[in-house]
JSON list of C-alpha atoms in Angstrom, two decimals:
[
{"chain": "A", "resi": 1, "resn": "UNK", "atom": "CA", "xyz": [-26.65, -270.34, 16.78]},
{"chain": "A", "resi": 2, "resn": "UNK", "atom": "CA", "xyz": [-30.07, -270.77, 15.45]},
{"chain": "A", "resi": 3, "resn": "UNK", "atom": "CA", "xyz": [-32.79, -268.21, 16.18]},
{"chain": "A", "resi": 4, "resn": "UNK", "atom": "CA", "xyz": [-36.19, -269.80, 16.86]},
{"chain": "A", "resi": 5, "resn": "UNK", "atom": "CA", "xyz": [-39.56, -267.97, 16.78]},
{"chain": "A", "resi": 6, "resn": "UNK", "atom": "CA", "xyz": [-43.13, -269.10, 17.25]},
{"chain": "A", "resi": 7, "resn": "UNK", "atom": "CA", "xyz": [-45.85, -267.71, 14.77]},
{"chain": "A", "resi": 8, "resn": "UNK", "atom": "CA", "xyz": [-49.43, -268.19, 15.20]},
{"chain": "A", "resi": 9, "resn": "UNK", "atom": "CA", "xyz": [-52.15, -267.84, 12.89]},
{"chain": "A", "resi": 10, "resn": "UNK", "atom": "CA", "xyz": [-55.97, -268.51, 12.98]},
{"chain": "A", "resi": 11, "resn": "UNK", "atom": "CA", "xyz": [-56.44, -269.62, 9.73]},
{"chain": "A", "resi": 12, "resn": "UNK", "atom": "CA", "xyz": [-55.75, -273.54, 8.83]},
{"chain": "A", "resi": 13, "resn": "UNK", "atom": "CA", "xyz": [-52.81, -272.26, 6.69]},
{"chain": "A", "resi": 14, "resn": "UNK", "atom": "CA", "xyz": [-50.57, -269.29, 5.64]},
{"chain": "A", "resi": 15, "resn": "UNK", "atom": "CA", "xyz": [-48.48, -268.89, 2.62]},
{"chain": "A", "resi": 16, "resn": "UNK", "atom": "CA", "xyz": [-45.06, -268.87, 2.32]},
{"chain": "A", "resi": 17, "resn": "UNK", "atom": "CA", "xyz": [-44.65, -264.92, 1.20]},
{"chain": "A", "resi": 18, "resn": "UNK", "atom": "CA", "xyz": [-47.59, -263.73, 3.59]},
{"chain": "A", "resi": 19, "resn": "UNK", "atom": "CA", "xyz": [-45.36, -265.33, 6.83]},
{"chain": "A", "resi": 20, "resn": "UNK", "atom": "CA", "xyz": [-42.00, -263.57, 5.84]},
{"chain": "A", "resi": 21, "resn": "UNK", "atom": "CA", "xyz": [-43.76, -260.32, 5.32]},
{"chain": "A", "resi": 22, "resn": "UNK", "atom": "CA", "xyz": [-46.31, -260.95, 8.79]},
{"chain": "A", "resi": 23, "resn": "UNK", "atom": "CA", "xyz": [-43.40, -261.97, 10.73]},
{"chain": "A", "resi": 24, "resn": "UNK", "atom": "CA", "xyz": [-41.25, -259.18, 9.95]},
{"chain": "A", "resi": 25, "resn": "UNK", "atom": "CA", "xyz": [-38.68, -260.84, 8.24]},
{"chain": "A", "resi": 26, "resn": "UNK", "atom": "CA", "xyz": [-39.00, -258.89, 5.21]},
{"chain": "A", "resi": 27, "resn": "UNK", "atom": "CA", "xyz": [-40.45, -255.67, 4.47]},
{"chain": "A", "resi": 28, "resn": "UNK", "atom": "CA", "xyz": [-42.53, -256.34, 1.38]},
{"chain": "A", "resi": 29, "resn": "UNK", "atom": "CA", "xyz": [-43.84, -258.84, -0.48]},
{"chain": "A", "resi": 30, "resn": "UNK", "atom": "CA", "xyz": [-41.62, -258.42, -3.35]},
{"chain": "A", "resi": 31, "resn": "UNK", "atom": "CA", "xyz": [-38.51, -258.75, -1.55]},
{"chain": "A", "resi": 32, "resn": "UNK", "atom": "CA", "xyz": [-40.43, -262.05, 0.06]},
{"chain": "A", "resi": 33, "resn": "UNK", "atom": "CA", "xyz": [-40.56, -262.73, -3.40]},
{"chain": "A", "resi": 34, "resn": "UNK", "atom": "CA", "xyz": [-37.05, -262.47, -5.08]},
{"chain": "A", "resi": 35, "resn": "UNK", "atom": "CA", "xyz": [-35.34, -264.16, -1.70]},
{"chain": "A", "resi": 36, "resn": "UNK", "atom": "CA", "xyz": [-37.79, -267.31, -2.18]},
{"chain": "A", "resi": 37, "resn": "UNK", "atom": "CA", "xyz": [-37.29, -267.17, -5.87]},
{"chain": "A", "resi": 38, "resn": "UNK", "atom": "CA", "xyz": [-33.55, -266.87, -5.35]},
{"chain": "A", "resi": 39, "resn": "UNK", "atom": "CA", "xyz": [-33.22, -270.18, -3.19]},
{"chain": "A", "resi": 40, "resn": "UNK", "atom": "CA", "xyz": [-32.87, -268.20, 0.34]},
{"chain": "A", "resi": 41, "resn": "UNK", "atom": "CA", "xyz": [-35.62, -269.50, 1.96]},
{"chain": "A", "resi": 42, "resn": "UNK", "atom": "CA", "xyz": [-35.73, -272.97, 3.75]},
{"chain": "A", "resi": 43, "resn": "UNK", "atom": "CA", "xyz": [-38.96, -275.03, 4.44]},
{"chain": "A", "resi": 44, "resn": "UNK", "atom": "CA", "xyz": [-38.44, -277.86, 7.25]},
{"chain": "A", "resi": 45, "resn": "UNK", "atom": "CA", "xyz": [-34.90, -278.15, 6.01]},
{"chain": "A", "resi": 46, "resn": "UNK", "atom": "CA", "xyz": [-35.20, -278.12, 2.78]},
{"chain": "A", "resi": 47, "resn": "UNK", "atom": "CA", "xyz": [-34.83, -274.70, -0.07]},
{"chain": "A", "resi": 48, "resn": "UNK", "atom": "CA", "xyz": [-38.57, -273.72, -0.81]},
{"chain": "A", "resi": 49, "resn": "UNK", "atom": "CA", "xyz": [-39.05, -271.85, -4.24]},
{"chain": "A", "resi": 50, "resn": "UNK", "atom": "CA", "xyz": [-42.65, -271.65, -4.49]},
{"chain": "A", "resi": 51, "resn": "UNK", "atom": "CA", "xyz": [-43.41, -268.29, -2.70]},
{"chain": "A", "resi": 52, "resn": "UNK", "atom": "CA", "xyz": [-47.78, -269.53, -2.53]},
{"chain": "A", "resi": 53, "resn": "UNK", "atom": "CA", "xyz": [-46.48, -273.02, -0.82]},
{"chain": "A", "resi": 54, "resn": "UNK", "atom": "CA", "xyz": [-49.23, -273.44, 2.36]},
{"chain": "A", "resi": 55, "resn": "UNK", "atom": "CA", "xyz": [-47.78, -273.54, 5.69]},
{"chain": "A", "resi": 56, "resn": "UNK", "atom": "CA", "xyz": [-49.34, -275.14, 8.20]},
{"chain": "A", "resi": 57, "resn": "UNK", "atom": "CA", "xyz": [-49.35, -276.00, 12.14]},
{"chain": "A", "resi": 58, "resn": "UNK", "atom": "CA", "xyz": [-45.93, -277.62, 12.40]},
{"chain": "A", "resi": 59, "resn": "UNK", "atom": "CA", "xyz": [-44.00, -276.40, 9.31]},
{"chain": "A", "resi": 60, "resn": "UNK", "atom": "CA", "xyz": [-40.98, -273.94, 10.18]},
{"chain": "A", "resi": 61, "resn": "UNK", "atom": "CA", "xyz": [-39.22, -271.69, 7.92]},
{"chain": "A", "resi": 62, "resn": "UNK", "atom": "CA", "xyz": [-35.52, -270.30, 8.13]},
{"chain": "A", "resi": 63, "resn": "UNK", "atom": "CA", "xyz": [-33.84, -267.55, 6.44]},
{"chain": "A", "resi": 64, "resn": "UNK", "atom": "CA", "xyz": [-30.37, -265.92, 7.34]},
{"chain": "A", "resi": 65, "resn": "UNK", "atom": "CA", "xyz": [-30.10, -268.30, 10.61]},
{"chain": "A", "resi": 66, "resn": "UNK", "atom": "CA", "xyz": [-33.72, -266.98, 11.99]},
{"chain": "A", "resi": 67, "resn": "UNK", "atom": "CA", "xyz": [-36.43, -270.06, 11.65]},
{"chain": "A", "resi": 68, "resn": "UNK", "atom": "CA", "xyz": [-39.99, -269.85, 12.37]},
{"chain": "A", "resi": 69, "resn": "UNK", "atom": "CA", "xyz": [-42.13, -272.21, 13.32]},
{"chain": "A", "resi": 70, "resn": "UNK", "atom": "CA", "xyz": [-45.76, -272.22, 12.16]},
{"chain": "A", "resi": 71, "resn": "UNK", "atom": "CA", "xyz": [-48.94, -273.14, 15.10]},
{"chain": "A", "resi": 72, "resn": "UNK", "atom": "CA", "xyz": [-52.12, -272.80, 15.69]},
{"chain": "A", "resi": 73, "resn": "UNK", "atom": "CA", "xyz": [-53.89, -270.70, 18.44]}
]
């Protein structure tokens, strides 16, 4: 079973690395790093690679069965 989370931001956009390490789904950005780099990461279904890709209001992310989904305040 999935595991759903809602993440705001106040900016128009965050990237890819920033969210895993804001949310808490990593502990630094270089472990971010090597599990986008390493095909772990999904963005809106599909295995994300680029660790700078923008996220915006609407975008979700999973990794290990936990997705997040991106919004606006």
């Amino acid at each position: 079973m999935e595991n759903k989370e809602i993440i705001f931001i106040e900016t128009e956009f965050i990237r890819l690395q920033d969210l895993l390490k804001f949310s808490g789904m990593t502990d630094t950005g270089g472990q971010a790093k090597y599990l986008i780099q390493d095909g772990y990461v999904m963005v809106n279904g599909e295995v994300c690679t680029m660790r700078g890709k923008k996220l915006r209001s609407g975008d979700s992310v999973t990794l290990d069965n936990k997705t997040l989904e991106v919004r606006n305040y």
